[in-house]
mmCIF file of C-alpha atoms in Angstrom:
data_model
loop_
_atom_site.group_PDB
_atom_site.id
_atom_site.type_symbol
_atom_site.label_atom_id
_atom_site.label_comp_id
_atom_site.label_asym_id
_atom_site.label_seq_id
_atom_site.Cartn_x
_atom_site.Cartn_y
_atom_site.Cartn_z
ATOM 1 C CA MET A 1 21.798 119.656 10.139
ATOM 2 C CA ASN A 2 21.118 120.028 6.407
ATOM 3 C CA ILE A 3 17.457 119.340 5.847
ATOM 4 C CA MET A 4 17.162 117.569 2.723
ATOM 5 C CA TYR A 5 13.204 117.103 2.408
ATOM 6 C CA CYS A 6 10.304 119.497 3.619
ATOM 7 C CA VAL A 7 8.697 118.297 6.728
ATOM 8 C CA ASN A 8 5.433 119.609 5.582
ATOM 9 C CA CYS A 9 5.191 118.033 2.122
ATOM 10 C CA GLY A 10 8.201 115.960 1.626
ATOM 11 C CA ASN A 11 9.374 117.873 -1.336
ATOM 12 C CA ARG A 12 13.277 117.588 -1.700
ATOM 13 C CA LEU A 13 14.932 120.908 -0.757
ATOM 14 C CA GLU A 14 17.596 122.637 -2.267
ATOM 15 C CA LYS A 15 20.929 122.985 -0.173
ATOM 16 C CA ASP A 16 20.558 125.800 2.578
ATOM 17 C CA ALA A 17 17.105 126.383 1.396
ATOM 18 C CA SER A 18 14.907 128.447 4.095
ATOM 19 C CA PHE A 19 11.454 127.771 2.358
ATOM 20 C CA CYS A 20 10.068 124.899 0.549
ATOM 21 C CA LYS A 21 9.427 126.043 -3.083
ATOM 22 C CA LEU A 22 6.762 123.390 -3.459
ATOM 23 C CA CYS A 23 4.357 124.413 -0.499
ATOM 24 C CA GLY A 24 6.009 127.390 0.761
ATOM 25 C CA ALA A 25 6.453 126.341 4.113
ATOM 26 C CA LYS A 26 9.462 127.580 6.408
ATOM 27 C CA ILE A 27 12.276 125.245 7.186
ATOM 28 C CA PRO A 28 12.228 124.815 10.974
ATOM 29 C CA SER A 29 15.416 124.980 12.946
ATOM 30 C CA ILE A 30 15.616 121.547 14.866
ATOM 31 C CA ASP A 31 17.187 123.386 17.998
ATOM 32 C CA GLU A 32 13.970 125.629 18.265
ATOM 33 C CA VAL A 33 11.223 123.094 18.219
ATOM 34 C CA ALA A 34 9.903 120.144 20.234
ATOM 35 C CA THR A 35 11.234 116.948 18.506
ATOM 36 C CA LYS A 36 10.561 113.285 17.751
ATOM 37 C CA PHE A 37 12.361 110.581 15.847
ATOM 38 C CA CYS A 38 11.675 109.515 12.317
ATOM 39 C CA SER A 39 9.789 106.087 12.478
ATOM 40 C CA ASN A 40 12.057 104.967 9.398
ATOM 41 C CA CYS A 41 15.559 106.184 10.006
ATOM 42 C CA GLY A 42 15.359 107.418 13.458
ATOM 43 C CA MET A 43 16.646 111.086 12.747
ATOM 44 C CA LYS A 44 15.477 113.574 15.181
ATOM 45 C CA ILE A 45 12.894 115.716 13.481
ATOM 46 C CA PRO A 46 10.181 118.291 14.474
ATOM 47 C CA GLN A 47 7.434 116.731 16.403
ATOM 48 C CA THR A 48 4.818 118.066 14.043
ATOM 49 C CA ALA A 49 6.743 116.864 10.926
ATOM 50 C CA ASN A 50 4.604 115.108 8.131
ATOM 51 C CA PHE A 51 7.663 113.796 6.546
ATOM 52 C CA CYS A 52 11.167 112.953 7.785
ATOM 53 C CA SER A 53 13.694 115.686 6.668
ATOM 54 C CA LYS A 54 16.447 112.976 5.950
ATOM 55 C CA CYS A 55 14.735 110.174 4.397
ATOM 56 C CA GLY A 56 11.569 111.703 3.264
ATOM 57 C CA ILE A 57 9.447 109.239 4.550
ATOM 58 C CA LYS A 58 5.660 110.047 5.665
ATOM 59 C CA GLN A 59 5.384 110.144 9.465
ATOM 60 C CA ASN A 60 2.133 108.623 11.102
ATOM 61 C CA ASN A 61 1.301 112.001 13.232
ATOM 62 C CA ALA A 62 -2.284 110.587 13.888
ATOM 63 C CA GLU A 63 -0.880 107.762 15.996
ATOM 64 C CA ILE A 64 1.414 110.272 17.745
ATOM 65 C CA ILE A 65 -1.377 112.596 18.575
ATOM 66 C CA LYS A 66 -3.572 109.791 19.885
ATOM 67 C CA LYS A 67 -0.886 108.607 22.096
ATOM 68 C CA GLY A 68 -0.479 112.208 23.455
ATOM 69 C CA THR A 69 3.267 112.374 22.691
ATOM 70 C CA LEU A 70 3.136 115.780 21.163
ATOM 71 C CA VAL A 71 4.318 117.448 24.283
ATOM 72 C CA LYS A 72 7.422 119.688 24.777
ATOM 73 C CA ASN A 73 8.920 119.716 28.250
ATOM 74 C CA PRO A 74 6.047 117.652 30.042
ATOM 75 C CA ASP A 75 5.333 119.021 33.607
ATOM 76 C CA PRO A 76 6.326 116.744 36.423
ATOM 77 C CA ILE A 77 2.850 115.034 36.870
ATOM 78 C CA SER A 78 2.809 114.118 33.341
ATOM 79 C CA LEU A 79 6.128 112.608 33.421
ATOM 80 C CA LEU A 80 5.204 110.552 36.315
ATOM 81 C CA GLY A 81 2.078 109.239 34.272
ATOM 82 C CA LEU A 82 4.397 108.431 31.379
ATOM 83 C CA PHE A 83 6.799 106.841 33.732
ATOM 84 C CA TYR A 84 4.205 104.241 35.210
ATOM 85 C CA LYS A 85 2.387 103.788 32.031
ATOM 86 C CA GLY A 86 5.780 103.024 30.311
ATOM 87 C CA ALA A 87 6.671 100.147 32.506
ATOM 88 C CA PHE A 88 6.844 97.688 29.630
ATOM 89 C CA LYS A 89 7.594 100.210 26.820
ATOM 90 C CA TYR A 90 11.426 99.349 25.850
ATOM 91 C CA ASP A 91 11.350 100.494 22.133
ATOM 92 C CA GLU A 92 11.030 104.382 22.815
ATOM 93 C CA ARG A 93 13.522 106.976 23.967
ATOM 94 C CA THR A 94 13.596 109.286 26.941
ATOM 95 C CA ASN A 95 15.709 112.260 26.868
ATOM 96 C CA ARG A 96 17.895 113.399 29.608
ATOM 97 C CA ARG A 97 15.727 116.249 31.051
ATOM 98 C CA ASP A 98 12.667 114.049 31.393
ATOM 99 C CA PHE A 99 14.856 111.060 32.786
ATOM 100 C CA TRP A 100 16.227 113.090 35.480
ATOM 101 C CA ILE A 101 13.170 114.799 36.487
ATOM 102 C CA THR A 102 11.329 111.501 36.785
ATOM 103 C CA ILE A 103 14.221 109.848 38.911
ATOM 104 C CA PHE A 104 14.034 113.135 41.226
ATOM 105 C CA LEU A 105 10.252 112.818 41.543
ATOM 106 C CA ASN A 106 10.466 108.977 42.386
ATOM 107 C CA PHE A 107 13.178 109.709 45.020
ATOM 108 C CA VAL A 108 10.530 112.290 46.695
ATOM 109 C CA ILE A 109 7.897 109.420 46.552
ATOM 110 C CA ALA A 110 10.325 107.090 48.055
ATOM 111 C CA LEU A 111 10.779 109.610 50.965
ATOM 112 C CA PHE A 112 7.190 110.010 51.349
ATOM 113 C CA PHE A 113 6.513 106.189 51.799
ATOM 114 C CA HIS A 114 9.444 106.019 54.440
ATOM 115 C CA GLY A 115 7.861 108.959 56.127
ATOM 116 C CA ILE A 116 4.672 107.284 56.493
ATOM 117 C CA TRP A 117 6.348 104.019 57.644
ATOM 118 C CA TYR A 118 7.934 105.888 60.311
ATOM 119 C CA LEU A 119 4.828 107.352 61.642
ATOM 120 C CA ILE A 120 2.984 104.129 61.725
ATOM 121 C CA ILE A 121 5.588 101.929 63.184
ATOM 122 C CA TYR A 122 7.876 104.138 65.280
ATOM 123 C CA VAL A 123 5.345 106.986 66.474
ATOM 124 C CA TRP A 124 1.959 105.206 66.285
ATOM 125 C CA GLY A 125 3.189 101.751 67.414
ATOM 126 C CA ALA A 126 4.964 103.248 70.134
ATOM 127 C CA GLU A 127 2.252 105.346 71.556
ATOM 128 C CA LYS A 128 -0.925 103.078 70.741
ATOM 129 C CA SER A 129 -2.772 102.040 73.714
ATOM 130 C CA ASN A 130 -3.467 98.349 74.538
ATOM 131 C CA ALA A 131 -7.206 98.944 73.604
ATOM 132 C CA MET A 132 -8.207 96.266 71.130
ATOM 133 C CA THR A 133 -9.788 98.939 68.687
ATOM 134 C CA SER A 134 -6.454 100.777 68.551
ATOM 135 C CA TYR A 135 -4.573 97.547 67.999
ATOM 136 C CA HIS A 136 -6.856 96.601 64.998
ATOM 137 C CA LEU A 137 -6.695 100.110 63.588
ATOM 138 C CA TYR A 138 -2.844 99.892 63.704
ATOM 139 C CA PHE A 139 -2.718 96.336 62.290
ATOM 140 C CA PHE A 140 -5.054 97.474 59.316
ATOM 141 C CA PHE A 141 -3.066 100.541 58.481
ATOM 142 C CA THR A 142 0.325 98.415 58.715
ATOM 143 C CA LEU A 143 -1.209 95.749 56.194
ATOM 144 C CA VAL A 144 -2.386 98.450 53.877
ATOM 145 C CA MET A 145 0.944 100.087 53.782
ATOM 146 C CA ILE A 146 2.649 96.679 53.341
ATOM 147 C CA LEU A 147 0.409 96.021 50.106
ATOM 148 C CA VAL A 148 0.805 99.451 48.809
ATOM 149 C CA SER A 149 4.512 99.596 49.359
ATOM 150 C CA PHE A 150 4.649 96.108 47.771
ATOM 151 C CA VAL A 151 2.627 96.947 44.494
ATOM 152 C CA TRP A 152 4.440 100.175 44.199
ATOM 153 C CA GLY A 153 7.758 98.746 44.616
ATOM 154 C CA ILE A 154 7.289 95.977 41.972
ATOM 155 C CA TRP A 155 5.755 98.651 39.472
ATOM 156 C CA THR A 156 8.304 101.175 40.062
ATOM 157 C CA LEU A 157 11.145 98.455 39.661
ATOM 158 C CA PHE A 158 9.869 97.561 36.036
ATOM 159 C CA SER A 159 9.286 101.308 35.141
ATOM 160 C CA ASN A 160 12.888 101.950 36.308
ATOM 161 C CA ILE A 161 14.216 99.339 34.140
ATOM 162 C CA SER A 162 12.017 100.601 31.273
ATOM 163 C CA ILE A 163 13.184 104.070 31.533
ATOM 164 C CA ASP A 164 16.847 103.244 31.971
ATOM 165 C CA ILE A 165 16.666 101.085 28.716
ATOM 166 C CA ARG A 166 14.811 104.203 26.828
ATOM 167 C CA ARG A 167 17.498 106.660 28.134
ATOM 168 C CA LEU A 168 20.220 104.269 26.689
ATOM 169 C CA HIS A 169 18.277 104.255 23.421
ATOM 170 C CA ASP A 170 18.402 108.042 23.383
ATOM 171 C CA ILE A 171 22.119 107.946 23.308
ATOM 172 C CA ASN A 172 21.986 105.212 20.474
ATOM 173 C CA ARG A 173 23.173 102.497 23.076
ATOM 174 C CA SER A 174 21.495 98.910 23.331
ATOM 175 C CA GLY A 175 19.312 98.394 26.372
ATOM 176 C CA ALA A 176 21.808 95.285 27.124
ATOM 177 C CA TRP A 177 24.127 98.031 28.633
ATOM 178 C CA LEU A 178 21.898 97.969 31.568
ATOM 179 C CA LEU A 179 23.443 94.581 32.530
ATOM 180 C CA LEU A 180 26.404 96.935 33.687
ATOM 181 C CA VAL A 181 24.462 97.339 36.947
ATOM 182 C CA PHE A 182 25.626 94.016 37.991
ATOM 183 C CA VAL A 183 29.342 94.676 37.663
ATOM 184 C CA PRO A 184 30.364 95.839 41.122
ATOM 185 C CA PHE A 185 31.391 99.560 41.571
ATOM 186 C CA ILE A 186 32.484 100.339 38.138
ATOM 187 C CA GLY A 187 29.364 99.271 36.370
ATOM 188 C CA PRO A 188 26.867 101.578 38.111
ATOM 189 C CA ILE A 189 29.522 104.601 37.568
ATOM 190 C CA ILE A 190 29.706 103.910 33.865
ATOM 191 C CA LEU A 191 25.816 103.780 33.611
ATOM 192 C CA LEU A 192 25.618 107.099 35.738
ATOM 193 C CA ILE A 193 27.819 108.797 32.962
ATOM 194 C CA MET A 194 25.986 107.427 30.134
ATOM 195 C CA TYR A 195 22.690 108.751 31.616
ATOM 196 C CA MET A 196 24.068 111.933 31.809
ATOM 197 C CA GLN A 197 24.915 112.462 27.982
ATOM 198 C CA PRO A 198 22.531 114.255 25.784
ATOM 199 C CA SER A 199 20.267 112.928 23.189
ATOM 200 C CA LYS A 200 22.003 111.624 19.829
ATOM 201 C CA ASN A 201 20.173 110.854 16.487
ATOM 202 C CA TYR A 202 20.905 107.429 14.740
ATOM 203 C CA LEU A 203 23.955 107.071 12.788
#
């Protein structure tokens, strides 16, 4: 990618320049640094860039730092936090790595919930005595698990819809493509192929 503007000072660069003549900053390689997208044109630029390398528009890095998005390859715990916090954030992007790690982590959490349910219903339920105290305790834990599973399930549903839309945005597709999930057989396959595509810049 030919960088047209210095990401440090916004000065227009000469073709194939390695340093900015105005501020002396080295021109970073987009493939070697953490990235974000220009708030004006959507071009992928270095995450710490003050200006867009394509359109030269100044970036609001203060807001980005405040939101805590200056993270390269977030750890699994951070990804889960971003997943649940982003339940209603549809105007952002999620790259392929973060998307699939998050999907895997949610699969593990789902297995955990199923394991707890198995222990309560099939193990504890089958072995509990007829004592009233044991019955009340069994009923209490069952009710708690129902409530927790319901809240987690609803929130996870919205979070999944949101991260699916953000993944589509990351490959320059409209979130409306998610409606393919309602097309039997072929729809989910098409979406799976799209989710496996690498990030793309706005055209």
